[in-house]
mmCIF file of C-alpha atoms in Angstrom:
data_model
loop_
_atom_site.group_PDB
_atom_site.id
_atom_site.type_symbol
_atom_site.label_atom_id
_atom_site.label_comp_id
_atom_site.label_asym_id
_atom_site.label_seq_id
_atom_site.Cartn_x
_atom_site.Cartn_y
_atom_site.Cartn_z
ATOM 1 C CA UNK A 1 0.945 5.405 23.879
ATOM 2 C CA UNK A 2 2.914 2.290 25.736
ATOM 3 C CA UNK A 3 2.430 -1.152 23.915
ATOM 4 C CA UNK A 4 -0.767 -2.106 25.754
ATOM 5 C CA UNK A 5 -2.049 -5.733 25.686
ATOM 6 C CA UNK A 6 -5.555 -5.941 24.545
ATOM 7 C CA UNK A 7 -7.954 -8.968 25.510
ATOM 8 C CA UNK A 8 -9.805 -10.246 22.055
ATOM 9 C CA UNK A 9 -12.164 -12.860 22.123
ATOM 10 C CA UNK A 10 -11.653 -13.736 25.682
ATOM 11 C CA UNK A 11 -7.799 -14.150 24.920
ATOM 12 C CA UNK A 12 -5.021 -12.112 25.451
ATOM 13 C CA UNK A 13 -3.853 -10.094 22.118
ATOM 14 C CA UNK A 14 -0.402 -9.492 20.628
ATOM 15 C CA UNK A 15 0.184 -5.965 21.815
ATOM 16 C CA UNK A 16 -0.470 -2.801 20.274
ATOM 17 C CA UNK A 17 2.688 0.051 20.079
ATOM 18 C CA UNK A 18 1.768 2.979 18.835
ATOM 19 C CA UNK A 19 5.319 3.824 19.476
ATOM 20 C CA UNK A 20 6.656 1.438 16.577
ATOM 21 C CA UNK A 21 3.573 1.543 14.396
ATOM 22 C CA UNK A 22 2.232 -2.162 15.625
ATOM 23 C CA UNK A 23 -1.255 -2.776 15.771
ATOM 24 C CA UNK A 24 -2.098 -6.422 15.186
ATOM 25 C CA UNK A 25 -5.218 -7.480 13.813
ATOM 26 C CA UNK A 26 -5.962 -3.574 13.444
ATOM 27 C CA UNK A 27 -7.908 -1.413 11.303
ATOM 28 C CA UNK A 28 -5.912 2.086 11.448
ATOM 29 C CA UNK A 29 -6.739 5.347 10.471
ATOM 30 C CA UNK A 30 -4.965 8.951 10.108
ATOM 31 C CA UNK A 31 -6.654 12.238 8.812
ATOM 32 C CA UNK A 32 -6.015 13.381 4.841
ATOM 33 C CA UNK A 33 -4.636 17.007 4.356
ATOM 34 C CA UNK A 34 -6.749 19.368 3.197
ATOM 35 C CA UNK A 35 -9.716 16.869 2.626
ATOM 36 C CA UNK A 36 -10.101 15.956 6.615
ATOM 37 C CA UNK A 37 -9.639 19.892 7.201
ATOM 38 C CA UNK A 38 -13.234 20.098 5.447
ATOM 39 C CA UNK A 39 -14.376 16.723 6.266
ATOM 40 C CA UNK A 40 -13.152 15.298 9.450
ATOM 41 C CA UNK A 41 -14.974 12.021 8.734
ATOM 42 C CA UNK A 42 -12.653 11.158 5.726
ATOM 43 C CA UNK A 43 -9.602 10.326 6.439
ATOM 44 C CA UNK A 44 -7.108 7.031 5.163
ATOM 45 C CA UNK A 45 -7.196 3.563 5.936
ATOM 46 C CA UNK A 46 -5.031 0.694 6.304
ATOM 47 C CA UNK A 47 -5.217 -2.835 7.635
ATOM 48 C CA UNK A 48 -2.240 -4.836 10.102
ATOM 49 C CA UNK A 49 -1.190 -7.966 9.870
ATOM 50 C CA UNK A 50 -0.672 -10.413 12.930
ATOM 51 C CA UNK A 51 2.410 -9.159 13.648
ATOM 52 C CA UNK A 52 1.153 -5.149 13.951
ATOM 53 C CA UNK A 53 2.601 -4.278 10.314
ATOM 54 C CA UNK A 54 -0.167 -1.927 8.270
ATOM 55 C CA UNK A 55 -1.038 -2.421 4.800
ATOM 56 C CA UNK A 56 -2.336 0.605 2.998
ATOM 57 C CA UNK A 57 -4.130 0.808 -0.384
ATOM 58 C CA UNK A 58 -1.819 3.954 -1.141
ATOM 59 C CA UNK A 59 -2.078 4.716 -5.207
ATOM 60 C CA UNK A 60 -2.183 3.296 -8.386
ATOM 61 C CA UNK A 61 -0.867 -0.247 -8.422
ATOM 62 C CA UNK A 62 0.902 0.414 -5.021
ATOM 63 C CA UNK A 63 0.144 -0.878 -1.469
ATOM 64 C CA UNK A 64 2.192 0.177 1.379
ATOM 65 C CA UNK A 65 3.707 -2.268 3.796
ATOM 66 C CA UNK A 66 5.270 -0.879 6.705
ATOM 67 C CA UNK A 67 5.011 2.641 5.911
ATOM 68 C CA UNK A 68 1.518 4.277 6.311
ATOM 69 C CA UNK A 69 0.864 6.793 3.860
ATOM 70 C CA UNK A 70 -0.317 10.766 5.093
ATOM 71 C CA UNK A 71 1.459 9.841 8.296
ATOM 72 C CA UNK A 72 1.116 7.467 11.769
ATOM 73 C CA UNK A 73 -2.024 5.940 12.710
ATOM 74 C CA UNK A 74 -4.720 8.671 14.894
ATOM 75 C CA UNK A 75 -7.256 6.045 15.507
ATOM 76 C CA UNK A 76 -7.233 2.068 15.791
ATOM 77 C CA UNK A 77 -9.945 -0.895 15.955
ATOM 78 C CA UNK A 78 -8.966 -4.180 17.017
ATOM 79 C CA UNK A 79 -10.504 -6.959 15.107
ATOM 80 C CA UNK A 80 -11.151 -10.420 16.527
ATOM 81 C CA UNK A 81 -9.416 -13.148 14.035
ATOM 82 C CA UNK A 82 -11.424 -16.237 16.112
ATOM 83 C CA UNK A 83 -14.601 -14.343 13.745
ATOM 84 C CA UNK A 84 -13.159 -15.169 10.590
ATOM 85 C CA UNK A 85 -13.815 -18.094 8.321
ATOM 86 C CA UNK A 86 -10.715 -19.431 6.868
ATOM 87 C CA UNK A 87 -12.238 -22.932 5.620
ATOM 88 C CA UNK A 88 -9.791 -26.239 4.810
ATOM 89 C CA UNK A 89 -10.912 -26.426 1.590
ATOM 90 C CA UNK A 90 -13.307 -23.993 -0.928
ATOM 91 C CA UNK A 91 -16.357 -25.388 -0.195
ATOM 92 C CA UNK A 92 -16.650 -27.242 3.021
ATOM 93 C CA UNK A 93 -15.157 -26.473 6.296
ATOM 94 C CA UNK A 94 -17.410 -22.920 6.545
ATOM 95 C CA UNK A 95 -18.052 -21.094 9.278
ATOM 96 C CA UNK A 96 -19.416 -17.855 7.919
ATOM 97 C CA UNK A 97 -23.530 -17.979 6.780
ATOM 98 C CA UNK A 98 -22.444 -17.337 3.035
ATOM 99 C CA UNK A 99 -20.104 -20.051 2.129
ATOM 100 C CA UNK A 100 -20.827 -20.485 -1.650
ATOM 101 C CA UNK A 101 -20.114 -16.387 -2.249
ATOM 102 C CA UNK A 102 -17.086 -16.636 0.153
ATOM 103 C CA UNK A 103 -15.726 -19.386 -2.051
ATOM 104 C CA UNK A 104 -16.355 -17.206 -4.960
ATOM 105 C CA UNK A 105 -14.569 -14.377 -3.620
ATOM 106 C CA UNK A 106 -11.844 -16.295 -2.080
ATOM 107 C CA UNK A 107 -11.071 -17.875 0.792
ATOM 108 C CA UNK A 108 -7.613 -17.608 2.874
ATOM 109 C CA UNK A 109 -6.091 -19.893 5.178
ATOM 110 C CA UNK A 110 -5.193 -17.283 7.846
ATOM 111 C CA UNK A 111 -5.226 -13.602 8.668
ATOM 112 C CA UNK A 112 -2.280 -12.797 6.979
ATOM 113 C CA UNK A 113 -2.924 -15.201 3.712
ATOM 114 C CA UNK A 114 -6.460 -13.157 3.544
ATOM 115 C CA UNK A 115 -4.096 -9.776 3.387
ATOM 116 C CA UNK A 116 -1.462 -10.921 1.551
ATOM 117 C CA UNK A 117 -3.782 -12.506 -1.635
ATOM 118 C CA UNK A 118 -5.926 -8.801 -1.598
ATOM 119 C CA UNK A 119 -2.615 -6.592 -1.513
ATOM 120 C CA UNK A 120 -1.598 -8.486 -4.558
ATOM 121 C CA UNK A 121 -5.010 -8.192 -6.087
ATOM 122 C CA UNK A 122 -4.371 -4.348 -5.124
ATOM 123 C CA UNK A 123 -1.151 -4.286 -7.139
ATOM 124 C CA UNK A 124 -3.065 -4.205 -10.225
ATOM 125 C CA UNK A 125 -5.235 -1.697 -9.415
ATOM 126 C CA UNK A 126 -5.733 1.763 -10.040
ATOM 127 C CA UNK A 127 -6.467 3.856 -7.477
ATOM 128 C CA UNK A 128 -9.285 6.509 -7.653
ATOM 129 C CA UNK A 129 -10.566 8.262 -4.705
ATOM 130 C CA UNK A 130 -14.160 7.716 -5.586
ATOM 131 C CA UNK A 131 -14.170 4.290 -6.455
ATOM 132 C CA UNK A 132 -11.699 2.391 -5.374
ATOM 133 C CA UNK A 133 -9.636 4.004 -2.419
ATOM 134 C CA UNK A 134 -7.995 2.261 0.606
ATOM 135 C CA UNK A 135 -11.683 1.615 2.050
ATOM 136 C CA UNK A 136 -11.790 -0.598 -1.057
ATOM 137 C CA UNK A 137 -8.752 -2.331 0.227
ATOM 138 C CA UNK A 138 -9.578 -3.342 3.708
ATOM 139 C CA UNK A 139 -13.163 -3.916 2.978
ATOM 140 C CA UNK A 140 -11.863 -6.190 0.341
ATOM 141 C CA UNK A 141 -9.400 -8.285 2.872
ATOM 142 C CA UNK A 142 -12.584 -8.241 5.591
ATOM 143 C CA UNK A 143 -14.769 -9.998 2.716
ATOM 144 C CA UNK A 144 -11.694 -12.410 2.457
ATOM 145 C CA UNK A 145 -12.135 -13.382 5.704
ATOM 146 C CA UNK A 146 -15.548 -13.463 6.028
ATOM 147 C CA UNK A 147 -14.766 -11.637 8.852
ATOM 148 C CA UNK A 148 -17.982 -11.918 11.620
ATOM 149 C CA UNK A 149 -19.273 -14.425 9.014
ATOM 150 C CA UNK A 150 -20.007 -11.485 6.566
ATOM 151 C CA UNK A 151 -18.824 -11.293 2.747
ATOM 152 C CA UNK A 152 -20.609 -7.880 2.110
ATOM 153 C CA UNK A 153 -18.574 -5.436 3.669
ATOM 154 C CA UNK A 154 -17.419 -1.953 2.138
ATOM 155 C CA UNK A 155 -16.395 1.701 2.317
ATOM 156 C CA UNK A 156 -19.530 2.705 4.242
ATOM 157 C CA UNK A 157 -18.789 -0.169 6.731
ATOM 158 C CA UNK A 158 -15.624 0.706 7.380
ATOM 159 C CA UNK A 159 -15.868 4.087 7.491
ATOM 160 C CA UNK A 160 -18.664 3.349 10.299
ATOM 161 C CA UNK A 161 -16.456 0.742 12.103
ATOM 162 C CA UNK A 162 -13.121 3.253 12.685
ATOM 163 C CA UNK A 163 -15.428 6.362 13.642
ATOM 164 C CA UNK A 164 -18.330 4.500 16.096
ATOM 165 C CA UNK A 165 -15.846 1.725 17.273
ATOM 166 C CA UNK A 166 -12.512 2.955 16.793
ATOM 167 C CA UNK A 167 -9.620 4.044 19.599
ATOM 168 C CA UNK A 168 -7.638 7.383 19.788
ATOM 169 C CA UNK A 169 -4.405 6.804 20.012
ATOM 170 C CA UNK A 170 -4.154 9.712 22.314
ATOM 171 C CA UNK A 171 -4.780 13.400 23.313
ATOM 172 C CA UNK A 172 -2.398 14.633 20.192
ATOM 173 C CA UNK A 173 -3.872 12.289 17.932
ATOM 174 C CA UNK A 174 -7.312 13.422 18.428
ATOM 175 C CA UNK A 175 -6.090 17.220 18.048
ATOM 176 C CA UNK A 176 -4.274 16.920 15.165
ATOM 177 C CA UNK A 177 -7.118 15.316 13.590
ATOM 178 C CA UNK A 178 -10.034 17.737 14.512
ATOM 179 C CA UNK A 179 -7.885 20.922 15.324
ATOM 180 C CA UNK A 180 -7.715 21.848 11.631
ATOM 181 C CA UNK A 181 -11.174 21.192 10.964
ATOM 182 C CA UNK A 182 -12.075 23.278 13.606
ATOM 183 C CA UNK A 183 -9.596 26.298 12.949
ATOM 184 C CA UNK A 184 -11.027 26.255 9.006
ATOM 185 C CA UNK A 185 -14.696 25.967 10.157
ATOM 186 C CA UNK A 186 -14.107 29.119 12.384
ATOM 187 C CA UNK A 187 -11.852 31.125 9.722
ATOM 188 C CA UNK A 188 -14.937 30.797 6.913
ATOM 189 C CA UNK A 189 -17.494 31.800 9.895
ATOM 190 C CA UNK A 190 -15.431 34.677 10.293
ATOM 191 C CA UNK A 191 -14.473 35.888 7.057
ATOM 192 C CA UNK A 192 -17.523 34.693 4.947
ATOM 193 C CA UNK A 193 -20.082 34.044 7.441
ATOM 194 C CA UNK A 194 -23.291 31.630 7.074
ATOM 195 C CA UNK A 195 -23.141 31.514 3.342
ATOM 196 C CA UNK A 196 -19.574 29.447 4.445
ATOM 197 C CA UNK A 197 -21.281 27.097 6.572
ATOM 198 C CA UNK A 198 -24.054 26.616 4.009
ATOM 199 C CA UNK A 199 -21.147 25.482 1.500
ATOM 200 C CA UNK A 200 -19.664 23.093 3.224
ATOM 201 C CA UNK A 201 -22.409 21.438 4.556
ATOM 202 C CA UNK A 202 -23.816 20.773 0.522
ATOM 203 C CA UNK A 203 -20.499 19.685 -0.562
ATOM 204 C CA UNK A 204 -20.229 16.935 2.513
ATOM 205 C CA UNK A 205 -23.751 16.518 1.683
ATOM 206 C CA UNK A 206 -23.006 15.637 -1.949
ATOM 207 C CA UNK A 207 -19.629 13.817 -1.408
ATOM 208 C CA UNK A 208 -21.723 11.814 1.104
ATOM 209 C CA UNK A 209 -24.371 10.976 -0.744
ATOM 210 C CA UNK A 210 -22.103 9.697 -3.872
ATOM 211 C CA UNK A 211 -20.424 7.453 -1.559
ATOM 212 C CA UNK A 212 -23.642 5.618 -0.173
ATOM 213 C CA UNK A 213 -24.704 5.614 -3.570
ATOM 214 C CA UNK A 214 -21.774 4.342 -5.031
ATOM 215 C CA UNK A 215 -21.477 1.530 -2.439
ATOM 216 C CA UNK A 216 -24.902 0.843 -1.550
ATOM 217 C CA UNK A 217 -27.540 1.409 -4.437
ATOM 218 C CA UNK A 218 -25.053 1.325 -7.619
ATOM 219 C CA UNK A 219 -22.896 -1.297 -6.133
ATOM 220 C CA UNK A 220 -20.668 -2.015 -9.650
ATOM 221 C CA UNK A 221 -19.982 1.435 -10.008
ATOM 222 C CA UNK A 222 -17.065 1.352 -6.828
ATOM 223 C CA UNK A 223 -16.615 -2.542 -7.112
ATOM 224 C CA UNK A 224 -12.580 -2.901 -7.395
#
């Protein structure tokens, strides 16, 4: 993909180059080995700054900058920064619908002060893939934001965002993302028939539920 100018909010947008890894104001995503070849809906996050560099919740006490982990972006979303609240002071100068739990969680100045002040946060965390992940992460710097005037957003959200909103990057980025799924899905049809299928879909039943439970009815249990 060329760097193609993107319109945002009724203004022309810093460009995205898939080319050099630049998508400003991005969410990004890129499949998992072995864990996207069974569940193509799973995949890694990150989160760009203005100037197109990701941030990615990566492991324990470590966020990437300028290097996104299990490989280059498959899918983008372009976010609009004109729907964040970054307020003058704590509490006045709101333009979200939830000031008082904005100023609780922290407010930011700018897109890049919201990112920067949650990767350090992230530097002190330990990473768990059930709990707190890179979904954590860029849900965390969206409630930052208050981006679309929101303070509640997490892993479900964002996993809904990149799949029903998100961009391929291209033709090879789509296959590499779904091709293994596919070539597994038919290899366990073939060898071990519908007992396979049956498998899989309880186990991405299961690993599906936990997450809506962990992030929608037991909310402190993947709080980072």
């Amino acid at each position: 993909m060329d760097a193609v100018a993107l319109t945002v909010g009724g203004n022309a947008a810093a460009a995205v180059d898939a080319e050099r890894a630049r998508f400003p104001h991005c969410v990004v995503w890129t499949p998992l080995p072995i864990v996207s070849w069974l569940s193509p809906l799973i995949g890694h996050v990150g989160i760009c700054r203005a100037d197109g560099v990701i941030l990615d919740f990566a492991g324990p006490f470590f966020v990437n900058v300028d290097g996104f982990a299990f490989g280059s972006p498959a899918k983008f979303l372009r976010l609009d920064p004109d729907q964040c609240c970054f307020p003058a002071f704590a509490l006045s100068g709101h333009r979200c619908r939830e000031a008082f739990r904005h100023s609780q969680l922290g407010t930011a100045s700018d897109w890049d002060d919201a990112l920067r002040s949650c990767m350090h946060k992230f530097q002190h965390k330990t990473y768990n893939f059930f709990t707190c992940n890179c979904h954590s992460f860029v849900s965390t710097c969206l409630n930052r934001a208050a981006y679309q005037g929101r303070t509640d957003w997490n892993m479900i959200h964002i996993v809904a965002l990149v799949h029903c909103r998100g961009h391929w990057i291209g033709p090879a980025a789509l296959l590499r993302s779904l091709a293994p799924f596919v070539l597994v899905l038919c290899i366990g049809l073939l060898t071990a028939g519908w007992p396979f299928l049956v498998g899989w879909a309880l186990i991405s039943s299961l690993l599906a539920a936990w997450f809506v439970f962990a992030t929608c009815c037991a909310r402190g249990v993947a709080d980072c």
